Coordinates of C-alpha atoms in Angstrom, one line a residue:
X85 CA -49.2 -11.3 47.5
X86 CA -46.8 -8.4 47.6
X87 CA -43.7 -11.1 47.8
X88 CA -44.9 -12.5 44.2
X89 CA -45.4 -9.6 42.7
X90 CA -41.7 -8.1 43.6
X91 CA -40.7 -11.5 42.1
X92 CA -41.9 -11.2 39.3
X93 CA -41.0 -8.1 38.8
X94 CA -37.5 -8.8 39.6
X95 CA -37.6 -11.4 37.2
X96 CA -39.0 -9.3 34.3
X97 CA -36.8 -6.8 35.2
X98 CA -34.0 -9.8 34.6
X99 CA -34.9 -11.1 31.4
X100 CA -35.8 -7.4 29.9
X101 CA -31.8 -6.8 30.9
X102 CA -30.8 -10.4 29.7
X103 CA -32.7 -9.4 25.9
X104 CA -30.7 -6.1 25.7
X105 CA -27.2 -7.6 26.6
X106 CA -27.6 -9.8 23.8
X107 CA -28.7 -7.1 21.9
X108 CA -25.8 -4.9 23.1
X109 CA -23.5 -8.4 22.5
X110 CA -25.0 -9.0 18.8
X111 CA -24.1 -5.0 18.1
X112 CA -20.3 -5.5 19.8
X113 CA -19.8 -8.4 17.5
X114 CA -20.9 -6.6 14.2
X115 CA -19.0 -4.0 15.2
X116 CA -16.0 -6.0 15.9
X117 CA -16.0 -7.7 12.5
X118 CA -16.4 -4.3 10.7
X119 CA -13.2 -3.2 12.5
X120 CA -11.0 -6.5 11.7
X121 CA -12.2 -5.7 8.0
X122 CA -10.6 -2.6 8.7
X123 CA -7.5 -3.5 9.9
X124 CA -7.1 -6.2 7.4
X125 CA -8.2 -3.9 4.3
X126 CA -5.1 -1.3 6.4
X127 CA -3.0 -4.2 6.6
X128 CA -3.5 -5.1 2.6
X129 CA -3.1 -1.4 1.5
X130 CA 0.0 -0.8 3.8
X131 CA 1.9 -4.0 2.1
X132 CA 1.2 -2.8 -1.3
X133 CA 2.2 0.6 -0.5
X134 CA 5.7 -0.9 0.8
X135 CA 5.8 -3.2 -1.9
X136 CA 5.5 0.0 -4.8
X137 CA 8.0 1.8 -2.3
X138 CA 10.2 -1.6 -3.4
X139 CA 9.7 -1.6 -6.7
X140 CA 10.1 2.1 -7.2
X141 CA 13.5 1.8 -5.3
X142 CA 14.8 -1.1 -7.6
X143 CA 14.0 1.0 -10.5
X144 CA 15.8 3.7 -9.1
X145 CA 18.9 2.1 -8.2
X146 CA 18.5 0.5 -11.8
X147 CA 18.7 4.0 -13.3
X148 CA 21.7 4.6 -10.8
X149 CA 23.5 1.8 -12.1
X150 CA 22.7 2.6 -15.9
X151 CA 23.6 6.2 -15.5
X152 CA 27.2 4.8 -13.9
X153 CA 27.4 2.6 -17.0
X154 CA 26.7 5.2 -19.3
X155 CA 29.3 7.6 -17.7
X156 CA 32.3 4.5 -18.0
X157 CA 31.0 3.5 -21.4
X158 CA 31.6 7.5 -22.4
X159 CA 35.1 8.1 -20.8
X160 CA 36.3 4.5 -22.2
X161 CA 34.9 5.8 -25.9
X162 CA 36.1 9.0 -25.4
X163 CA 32.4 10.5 -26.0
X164 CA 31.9 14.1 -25.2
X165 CA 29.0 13.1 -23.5
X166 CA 26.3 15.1 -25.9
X167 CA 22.9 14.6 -25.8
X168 CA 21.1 12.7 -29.1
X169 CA 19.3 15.7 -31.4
X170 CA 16.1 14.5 -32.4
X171 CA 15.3 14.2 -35.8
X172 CA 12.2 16.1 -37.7
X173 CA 10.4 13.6 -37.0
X174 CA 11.1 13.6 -33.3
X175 CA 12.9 10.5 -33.2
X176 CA 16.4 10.9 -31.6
X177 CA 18.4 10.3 -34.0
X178 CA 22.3 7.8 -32.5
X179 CA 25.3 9.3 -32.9
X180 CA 27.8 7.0 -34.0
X181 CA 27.8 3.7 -35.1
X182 CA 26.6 0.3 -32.9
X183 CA 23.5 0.1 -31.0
X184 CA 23.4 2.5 -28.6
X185 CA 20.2 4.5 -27.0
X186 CA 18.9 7.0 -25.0
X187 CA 19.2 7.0 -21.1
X188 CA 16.8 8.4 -18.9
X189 CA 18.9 11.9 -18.1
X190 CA 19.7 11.7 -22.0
X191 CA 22.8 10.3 -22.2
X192 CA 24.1 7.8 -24.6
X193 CA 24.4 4.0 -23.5
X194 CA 25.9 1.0 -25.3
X195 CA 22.9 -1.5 -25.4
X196 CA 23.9 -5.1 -24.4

């Protein structure tokens, strides 16, 4: 009678540790899935990061190249190189003729 007893008890001993693995397997796998989320929502947020790093280079290089332009376009004109004066009404106001503009740094460019 003993011998049955210890077997069943070895087997309900089993099956109670068999339930809480999967348990414990069910909890690793939600928990796996929340961290690929994770690293995908990382992975997402670290391309557009690089991809604004991109776009803000390219927009600084364009200024680059502009400012360059506007420098030539000056010593070929023979501009002093003055900033526009803004009229009362705030506007900046060209000097000289043609279609020319402001720059970022406030320097005069020929418009294409």
């Amino acid at each position: 009678m003993f011998s049955a007893w210890r077997y069943r008890l070895i087997g309900l001993n089993a099956r109670r540790d068999l339930r809480q693995s999967r348990r414990e397997t069910v909890a690793a796998d939600k928990d796996r899935e929340v961290l690929a989320g994770q690293r995908d929502t990382a992975r997402a947020r670290t391309a557009a990061v690089a991809q604004e790093r991109e776009d803000l280079a390219e927009q600084r290089d364009d200024l680059i190249d502009q400012r360059e332009l506007g420098q030539r376009e000056r010593v070929r004109s023979g501009s002093s190189g003055t900033r526009a004066i803004a009229a009362s009404d705030g506007a900046p106001v060209p000097s000289g003729g043609g279609t020319r503009g402001l720059h970022l740094f406030g320097y005069h460019v020929t418009r294409r």
